[in-house]
Short mmCIF file of C-alpha atoms and ligand atoms in Angstrom, two decimals:
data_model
loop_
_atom_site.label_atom_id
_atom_site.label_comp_id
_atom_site.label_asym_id
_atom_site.label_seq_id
_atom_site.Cartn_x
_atom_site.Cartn_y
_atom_site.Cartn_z
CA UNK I 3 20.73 18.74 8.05
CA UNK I 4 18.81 15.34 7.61
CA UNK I 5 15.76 14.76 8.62
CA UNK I 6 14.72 10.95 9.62
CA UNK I 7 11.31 10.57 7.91
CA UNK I 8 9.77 8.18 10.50
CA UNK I 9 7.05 5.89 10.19
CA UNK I 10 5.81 5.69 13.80
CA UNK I 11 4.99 9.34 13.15
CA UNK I 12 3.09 9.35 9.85
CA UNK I 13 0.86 6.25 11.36
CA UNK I 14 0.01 8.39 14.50
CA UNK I 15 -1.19 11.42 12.70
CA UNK I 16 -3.22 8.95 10.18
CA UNK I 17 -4.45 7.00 13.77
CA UNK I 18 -5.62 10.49 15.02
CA UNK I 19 -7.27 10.85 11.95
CA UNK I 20 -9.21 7.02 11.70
CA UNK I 21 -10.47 7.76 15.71
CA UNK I 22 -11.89 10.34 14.82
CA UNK I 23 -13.53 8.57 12.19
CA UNK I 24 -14.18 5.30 13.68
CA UNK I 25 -16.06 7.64 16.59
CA UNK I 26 -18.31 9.31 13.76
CA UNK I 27 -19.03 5.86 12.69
CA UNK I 28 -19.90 4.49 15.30
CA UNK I 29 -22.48 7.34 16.28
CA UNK I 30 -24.47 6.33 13.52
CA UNK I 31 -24.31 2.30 14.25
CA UNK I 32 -22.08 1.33 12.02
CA UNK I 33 -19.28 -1.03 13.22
CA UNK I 34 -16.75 -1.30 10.76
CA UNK I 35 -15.55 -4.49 9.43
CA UNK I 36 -12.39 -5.73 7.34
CA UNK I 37 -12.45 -9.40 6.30
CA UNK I 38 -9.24 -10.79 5.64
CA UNK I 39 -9.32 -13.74 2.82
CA UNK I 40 -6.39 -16.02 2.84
CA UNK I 41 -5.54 -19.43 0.76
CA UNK I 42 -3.15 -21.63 1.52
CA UNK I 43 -0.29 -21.24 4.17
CA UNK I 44 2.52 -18.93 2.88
CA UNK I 45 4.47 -17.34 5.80
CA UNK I 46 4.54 -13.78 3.93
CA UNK I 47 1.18 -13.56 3.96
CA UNK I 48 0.41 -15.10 7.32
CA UNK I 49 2.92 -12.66 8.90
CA UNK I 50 1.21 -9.48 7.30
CA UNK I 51 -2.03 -10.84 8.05
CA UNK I 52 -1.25 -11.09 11.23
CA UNK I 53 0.62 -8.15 11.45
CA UNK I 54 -2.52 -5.73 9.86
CA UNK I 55 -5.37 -7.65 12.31
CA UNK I 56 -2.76 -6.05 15.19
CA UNK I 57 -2.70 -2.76 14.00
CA UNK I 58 -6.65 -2.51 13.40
CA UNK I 59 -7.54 -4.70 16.83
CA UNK I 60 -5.45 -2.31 18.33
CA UNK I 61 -7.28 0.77 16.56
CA UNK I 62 -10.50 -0.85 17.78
CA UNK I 63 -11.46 -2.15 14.54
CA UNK I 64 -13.54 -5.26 13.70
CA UNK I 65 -11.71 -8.37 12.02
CA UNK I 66 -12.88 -11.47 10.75
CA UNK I 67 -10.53 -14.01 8.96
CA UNK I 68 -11.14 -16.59 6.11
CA UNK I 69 -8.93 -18.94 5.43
CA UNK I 70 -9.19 -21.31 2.98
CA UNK I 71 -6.77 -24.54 2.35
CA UNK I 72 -4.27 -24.73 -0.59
CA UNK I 73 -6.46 -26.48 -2.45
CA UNK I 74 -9.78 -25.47 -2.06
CA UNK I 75 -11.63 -25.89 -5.54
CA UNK I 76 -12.16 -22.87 -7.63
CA UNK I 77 -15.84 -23.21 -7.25
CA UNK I 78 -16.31 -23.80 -3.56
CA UNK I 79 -14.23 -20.62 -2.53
CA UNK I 80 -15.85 -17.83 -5.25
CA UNK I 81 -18.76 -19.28 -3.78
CA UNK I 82 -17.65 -17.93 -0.48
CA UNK I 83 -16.37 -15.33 -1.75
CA UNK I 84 -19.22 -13.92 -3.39
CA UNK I 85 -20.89 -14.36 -0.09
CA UNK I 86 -18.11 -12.41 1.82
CA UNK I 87 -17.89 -9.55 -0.76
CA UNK I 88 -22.01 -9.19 -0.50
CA UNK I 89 -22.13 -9.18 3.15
CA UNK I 90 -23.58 -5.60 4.28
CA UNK I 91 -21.43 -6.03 7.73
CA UNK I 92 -18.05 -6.27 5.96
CA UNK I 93 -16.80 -2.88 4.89
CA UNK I 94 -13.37 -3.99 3.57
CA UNK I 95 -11.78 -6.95 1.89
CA UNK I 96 -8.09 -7.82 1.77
CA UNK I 97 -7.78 -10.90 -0.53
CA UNK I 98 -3.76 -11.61 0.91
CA UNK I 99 -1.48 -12.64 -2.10
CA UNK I 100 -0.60 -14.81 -3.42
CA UNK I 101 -3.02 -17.25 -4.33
CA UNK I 102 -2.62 -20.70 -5.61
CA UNK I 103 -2.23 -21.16 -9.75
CA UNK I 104 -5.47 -22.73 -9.92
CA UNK I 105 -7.71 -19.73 -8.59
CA UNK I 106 -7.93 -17.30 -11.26
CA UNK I 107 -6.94 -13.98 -9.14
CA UNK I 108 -8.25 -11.79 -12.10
CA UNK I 109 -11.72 -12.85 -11.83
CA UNK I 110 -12.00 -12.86 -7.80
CA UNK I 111 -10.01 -8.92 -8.20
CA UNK I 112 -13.17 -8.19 -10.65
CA UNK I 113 -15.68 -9.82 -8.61
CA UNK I 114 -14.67 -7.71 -5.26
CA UNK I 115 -16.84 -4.90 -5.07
CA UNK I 116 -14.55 -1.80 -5.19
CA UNK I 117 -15.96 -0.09 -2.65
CA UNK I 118 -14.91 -2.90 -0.27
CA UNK I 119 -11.45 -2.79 -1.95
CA UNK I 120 -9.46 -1.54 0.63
CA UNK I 121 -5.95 -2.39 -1.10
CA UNK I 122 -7.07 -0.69 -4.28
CA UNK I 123 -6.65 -3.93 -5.81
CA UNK I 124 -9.11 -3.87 -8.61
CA UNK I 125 -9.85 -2.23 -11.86
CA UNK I 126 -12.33 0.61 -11.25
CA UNK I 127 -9.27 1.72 -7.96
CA UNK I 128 -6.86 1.55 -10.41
CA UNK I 129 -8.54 3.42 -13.09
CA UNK I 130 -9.70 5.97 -10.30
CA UNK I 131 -5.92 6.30 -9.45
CA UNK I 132 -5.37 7.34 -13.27
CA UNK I 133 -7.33 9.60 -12.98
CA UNK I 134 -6.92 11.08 -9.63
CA UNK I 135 -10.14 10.65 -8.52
CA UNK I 136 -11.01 12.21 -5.09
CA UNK I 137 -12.92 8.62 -4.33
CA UNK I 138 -10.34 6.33 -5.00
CA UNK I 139 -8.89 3.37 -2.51
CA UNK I 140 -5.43 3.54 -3.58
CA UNK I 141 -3.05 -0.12 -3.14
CA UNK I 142 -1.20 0.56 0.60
CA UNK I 143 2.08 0.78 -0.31
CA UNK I 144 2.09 3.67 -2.71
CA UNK I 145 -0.56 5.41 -0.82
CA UNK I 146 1.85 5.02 2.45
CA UNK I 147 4.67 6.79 0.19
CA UNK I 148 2.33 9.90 -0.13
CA UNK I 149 0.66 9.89 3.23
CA UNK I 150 4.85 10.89 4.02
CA UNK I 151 5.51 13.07 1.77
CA UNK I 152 2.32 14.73 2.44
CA UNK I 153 3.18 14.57 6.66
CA UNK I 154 6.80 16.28 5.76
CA UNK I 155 5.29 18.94 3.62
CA UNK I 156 7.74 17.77 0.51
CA UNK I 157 6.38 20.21 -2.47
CA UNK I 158 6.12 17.66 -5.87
CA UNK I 159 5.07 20.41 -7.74
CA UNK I 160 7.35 20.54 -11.02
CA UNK I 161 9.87 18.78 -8.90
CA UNK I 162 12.33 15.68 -10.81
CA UNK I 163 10.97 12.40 -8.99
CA UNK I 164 12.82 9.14 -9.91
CA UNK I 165 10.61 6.11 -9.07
CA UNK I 166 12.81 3.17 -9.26
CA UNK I 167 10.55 -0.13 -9.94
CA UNK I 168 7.47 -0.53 -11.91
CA UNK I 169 5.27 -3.06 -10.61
CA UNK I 170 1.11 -2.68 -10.17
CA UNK I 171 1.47 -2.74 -6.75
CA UNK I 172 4.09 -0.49 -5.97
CA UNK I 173 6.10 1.61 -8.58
CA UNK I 174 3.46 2.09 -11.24
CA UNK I 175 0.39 3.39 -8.91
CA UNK I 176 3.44 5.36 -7.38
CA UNK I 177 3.98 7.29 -10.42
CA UNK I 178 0.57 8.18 -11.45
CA UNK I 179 -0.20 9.42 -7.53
CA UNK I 180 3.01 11.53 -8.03
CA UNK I 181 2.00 12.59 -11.94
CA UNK I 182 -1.42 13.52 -10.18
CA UNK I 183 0.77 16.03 -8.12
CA UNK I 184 2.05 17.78 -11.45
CA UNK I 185 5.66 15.80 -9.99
CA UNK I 186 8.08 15.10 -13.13
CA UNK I 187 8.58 11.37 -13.08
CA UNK I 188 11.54 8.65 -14.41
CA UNK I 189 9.97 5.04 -13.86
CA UNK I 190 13.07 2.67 -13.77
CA UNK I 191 12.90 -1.09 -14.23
CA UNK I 192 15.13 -4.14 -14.07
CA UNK I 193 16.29 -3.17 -17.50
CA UNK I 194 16.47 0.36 -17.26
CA UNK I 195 20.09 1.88 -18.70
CA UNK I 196 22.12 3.85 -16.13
CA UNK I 197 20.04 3.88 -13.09
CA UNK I 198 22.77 6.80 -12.51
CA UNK I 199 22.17 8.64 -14.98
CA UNK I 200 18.60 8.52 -14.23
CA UNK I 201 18.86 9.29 -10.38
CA UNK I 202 22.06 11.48 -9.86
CA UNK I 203 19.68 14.70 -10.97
CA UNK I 204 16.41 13.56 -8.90
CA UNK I 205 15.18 15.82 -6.15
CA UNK I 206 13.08 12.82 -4.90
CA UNK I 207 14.27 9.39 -5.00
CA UNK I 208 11.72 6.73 -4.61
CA UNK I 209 13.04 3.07 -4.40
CA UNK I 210 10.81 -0.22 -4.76
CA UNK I 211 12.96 -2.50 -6.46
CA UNK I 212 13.91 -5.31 -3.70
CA UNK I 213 17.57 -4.94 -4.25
CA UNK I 214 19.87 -4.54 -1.61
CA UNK I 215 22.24 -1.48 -1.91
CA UNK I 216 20.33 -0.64 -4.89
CA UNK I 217 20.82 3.20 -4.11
CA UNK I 218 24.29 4.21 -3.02
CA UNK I 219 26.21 7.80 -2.91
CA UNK I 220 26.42 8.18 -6.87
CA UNK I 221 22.52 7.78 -7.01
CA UNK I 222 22.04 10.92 -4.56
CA UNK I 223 22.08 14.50 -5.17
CA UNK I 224 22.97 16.82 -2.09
CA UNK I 225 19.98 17.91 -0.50
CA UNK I 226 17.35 14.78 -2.27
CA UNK I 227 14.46 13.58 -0.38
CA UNK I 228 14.99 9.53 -0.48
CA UNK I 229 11.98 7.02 0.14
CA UNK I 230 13.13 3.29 0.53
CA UNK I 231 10.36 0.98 -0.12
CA UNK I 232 12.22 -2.43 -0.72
CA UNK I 233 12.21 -4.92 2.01
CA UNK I 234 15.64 -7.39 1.88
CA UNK I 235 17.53 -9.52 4.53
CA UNK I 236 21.36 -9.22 5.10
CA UNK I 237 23.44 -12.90 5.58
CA UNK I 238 22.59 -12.55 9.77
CA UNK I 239 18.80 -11.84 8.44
CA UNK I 240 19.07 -7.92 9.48
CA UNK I 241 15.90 -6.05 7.41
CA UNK I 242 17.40 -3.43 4.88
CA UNK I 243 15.89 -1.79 1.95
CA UNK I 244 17.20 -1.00 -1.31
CA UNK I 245 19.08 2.21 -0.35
CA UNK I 246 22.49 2.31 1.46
CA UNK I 247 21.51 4.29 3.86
CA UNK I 248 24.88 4.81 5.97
CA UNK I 249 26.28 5.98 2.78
CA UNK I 250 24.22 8.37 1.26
CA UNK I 251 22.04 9.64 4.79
CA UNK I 252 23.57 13.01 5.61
CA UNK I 253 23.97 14.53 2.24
CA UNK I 254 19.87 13.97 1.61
CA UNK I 255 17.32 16.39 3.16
CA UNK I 256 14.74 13.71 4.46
CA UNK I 257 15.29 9.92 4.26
CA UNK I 258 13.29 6.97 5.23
CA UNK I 259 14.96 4.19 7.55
CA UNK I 260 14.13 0.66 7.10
CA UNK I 261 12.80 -0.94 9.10
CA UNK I 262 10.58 2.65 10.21
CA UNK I 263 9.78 4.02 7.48
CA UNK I 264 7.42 3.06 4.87
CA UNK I 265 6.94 -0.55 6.37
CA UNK I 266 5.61 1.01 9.32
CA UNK I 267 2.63 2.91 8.00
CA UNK I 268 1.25 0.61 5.51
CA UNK I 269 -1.18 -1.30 7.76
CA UNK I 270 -2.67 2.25 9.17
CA UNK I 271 -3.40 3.02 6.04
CA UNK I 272 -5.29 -0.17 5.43
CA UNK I 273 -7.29 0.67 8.42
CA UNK I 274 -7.59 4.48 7.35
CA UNK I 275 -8.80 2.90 3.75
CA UNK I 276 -11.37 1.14 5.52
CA UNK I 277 -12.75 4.24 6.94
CA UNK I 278 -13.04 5.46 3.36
CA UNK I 279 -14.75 2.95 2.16
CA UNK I 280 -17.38 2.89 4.86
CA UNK I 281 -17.91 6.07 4.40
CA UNK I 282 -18.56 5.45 0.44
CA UNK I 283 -20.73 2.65 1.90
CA UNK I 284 -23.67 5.26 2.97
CA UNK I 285 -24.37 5.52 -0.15
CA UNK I 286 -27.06 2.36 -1.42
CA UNK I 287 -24.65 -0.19 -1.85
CA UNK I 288 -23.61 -1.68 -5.46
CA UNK I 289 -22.69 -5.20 -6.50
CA UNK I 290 -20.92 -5.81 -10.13
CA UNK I 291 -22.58 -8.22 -11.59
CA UNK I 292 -20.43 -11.78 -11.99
P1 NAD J 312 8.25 -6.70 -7.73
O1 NAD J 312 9.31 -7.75 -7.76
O2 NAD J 312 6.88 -7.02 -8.18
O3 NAD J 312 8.75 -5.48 -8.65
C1 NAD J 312 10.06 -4.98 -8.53
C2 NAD J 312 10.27 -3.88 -9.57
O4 NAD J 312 11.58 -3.38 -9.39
C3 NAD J 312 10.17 -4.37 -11.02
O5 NAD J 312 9.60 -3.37 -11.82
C4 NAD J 312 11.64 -4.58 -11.41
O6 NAD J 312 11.86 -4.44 -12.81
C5 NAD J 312 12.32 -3.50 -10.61
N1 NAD J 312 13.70 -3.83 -10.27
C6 NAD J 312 14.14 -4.94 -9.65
N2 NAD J 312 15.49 -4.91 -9.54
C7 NAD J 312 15.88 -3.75 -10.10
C8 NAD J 312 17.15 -3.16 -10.33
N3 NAD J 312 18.26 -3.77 -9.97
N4 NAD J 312 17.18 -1.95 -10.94
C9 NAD J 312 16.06 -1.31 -11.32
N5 NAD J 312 14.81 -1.84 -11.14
C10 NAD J 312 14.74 -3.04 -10.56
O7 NAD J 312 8.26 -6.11 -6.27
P2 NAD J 312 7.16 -5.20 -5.49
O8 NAD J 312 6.07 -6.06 -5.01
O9 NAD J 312 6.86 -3.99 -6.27
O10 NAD J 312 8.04 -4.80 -4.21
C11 NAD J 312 9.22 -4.04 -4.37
C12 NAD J 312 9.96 -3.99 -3.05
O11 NAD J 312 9.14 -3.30 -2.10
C13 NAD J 312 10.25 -5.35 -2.42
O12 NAD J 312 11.46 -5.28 -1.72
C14 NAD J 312 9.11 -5.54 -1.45
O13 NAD J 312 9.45 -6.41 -0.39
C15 NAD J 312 8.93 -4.13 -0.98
N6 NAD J 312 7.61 -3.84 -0.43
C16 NAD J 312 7.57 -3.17 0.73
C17 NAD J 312 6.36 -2.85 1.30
C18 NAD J 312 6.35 -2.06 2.56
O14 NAD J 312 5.32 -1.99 3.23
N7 NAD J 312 7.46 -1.42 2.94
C19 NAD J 312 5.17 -3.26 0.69
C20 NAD J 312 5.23 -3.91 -0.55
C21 NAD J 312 6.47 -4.20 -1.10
#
């Protein structure tokens, strides 16, 4: 039997989890903040903005947005960055991507202070995700892939895991989180040789590629967990991911829908990220240097 891994689920457990939390917090006068640092007017990233200031006004947590115009000069917004990123009252930055050519987003991801970095955007996160640190803020995405495996009690112990994309904010995190969980991983990319091949024996199935009917019945084992990740539109502008999921549903064990499944957890784990990182914020505060 199949069972529907849904999102709506996973994000109330984790919301049970940041009232709690947000409660403790608050006992000890601490309001916590995310500031949400925008430039220019793309609609991807105004509709997740918008989408994650819901989700945490609606978890009773503090927002504050910057927005900046397409063409703000270098100088003027690092300036207001720094300021942001140095404010004791903001607990959490999300810098939204992308951001114009002429802003150098590797210097503003090393200036954020990674204690603030609640989309585990920056070096020292990423490192910290390497290594498996207990203290790292993971990027949202993969860290929403694990929150349901870890909810549906799906043993990666020694198991064959195929993670199908490779990018830093998705597939390759992914892969170390599930490495860190002594999982046996196959990292596929655009170029990869018989996705197949490199699925057909996988007893999890991870896809993040962004390519419709990526995944279809010759991909899937009987009995594999599958975990669609990819966001695409049909023709009629229906959201699907990158599995056929009519196809291959009831010969997997668990299966994400889309839209319900990943998509719908990733902004409660911002907000549970945020409660992380406040509560790495009692100790004295440190700034990088420029
Ligand atoms: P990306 O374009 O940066 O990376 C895609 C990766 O998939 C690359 O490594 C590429 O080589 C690989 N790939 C692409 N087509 C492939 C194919 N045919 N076969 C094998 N590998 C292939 O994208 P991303 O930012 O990592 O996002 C991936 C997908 O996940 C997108 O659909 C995106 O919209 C979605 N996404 C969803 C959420 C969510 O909350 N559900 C969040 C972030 C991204």
């Amino acid at each position: 039997m199949t069972t529907i891994m849904e999102g709506k689920k996973v994000a109330a457990y984790l919301s049970g989890e940041i009232a709690d939390a947000l409660a403790e917090s608050h006992k000890h006068g601490i309001n916590p903040k995310v500031a949400f640092v925008r430039i220019g007017e793309l609609t991807d990233a105004i509709s997740y903005e918008n989408a994650a200031v819901k989700r945490l006004e609606k978890l009773g947590i503090e927002t504050e947005q910057y927005h900046f115009a397409g063409d703000v000069s270098a100088k003027a917004f690092l300036t207001k960055f720094r300021e942001i990123n140095e404010d004791y009252s903001v607990n959490g930055i999300l810098l939204l991507q992308p951001v114009p050519k002429h802003i150098d987003m590797k210097r503003v991801v090393e200036l954020m202070n990674p204690i603030k970095d609640i989309d585990g955007m920056t070096p020292v996160n990423m490192g910290k995700v390497l290594t498996g640190e207990p203290d790292r803020l993971e990027p949202c995405t993969p860290a929403a892939v694990m929150e349901i495996l870890k909810f549906y009690d799906i043993d990666l112990k020694g198991r064959n895991v195929t993670v199908v994309g490779a990018s830093a904010v998705v597939g390759k995190p992914l892969t170390l989180s599930l490495i860190n969980r002594e999982a046996t991983v196959t990292t596929c990319n655009l170029y990869t040789d018989d996705l197949v091949d490199k699925c057909r024996n996988a007893d999890v199935i991870i896809s993040a590629a962004g390519a419709r009917n990526l995944i279809g019945d010759a991909h899937v084992k009987a009995g594999a967990v599958v975990i669609d990740v990819g966001i695409n539109f049909t023709e009629e502008g229906r959201m699907v991911g990158d599995v056929d999921y009519e196809a291959v549903k009831d010969k997997t064990s668990y299966i994400t829908p889309v839209p319900g499944g990943v998509g719908a957890i990733t902004t409660t784990v911002l907000a549970y990220h945020l409660m992380m990182a406040t509560d790495f914020q009692k100790e004295p505060v440190l700034f990088l240097e420029d």
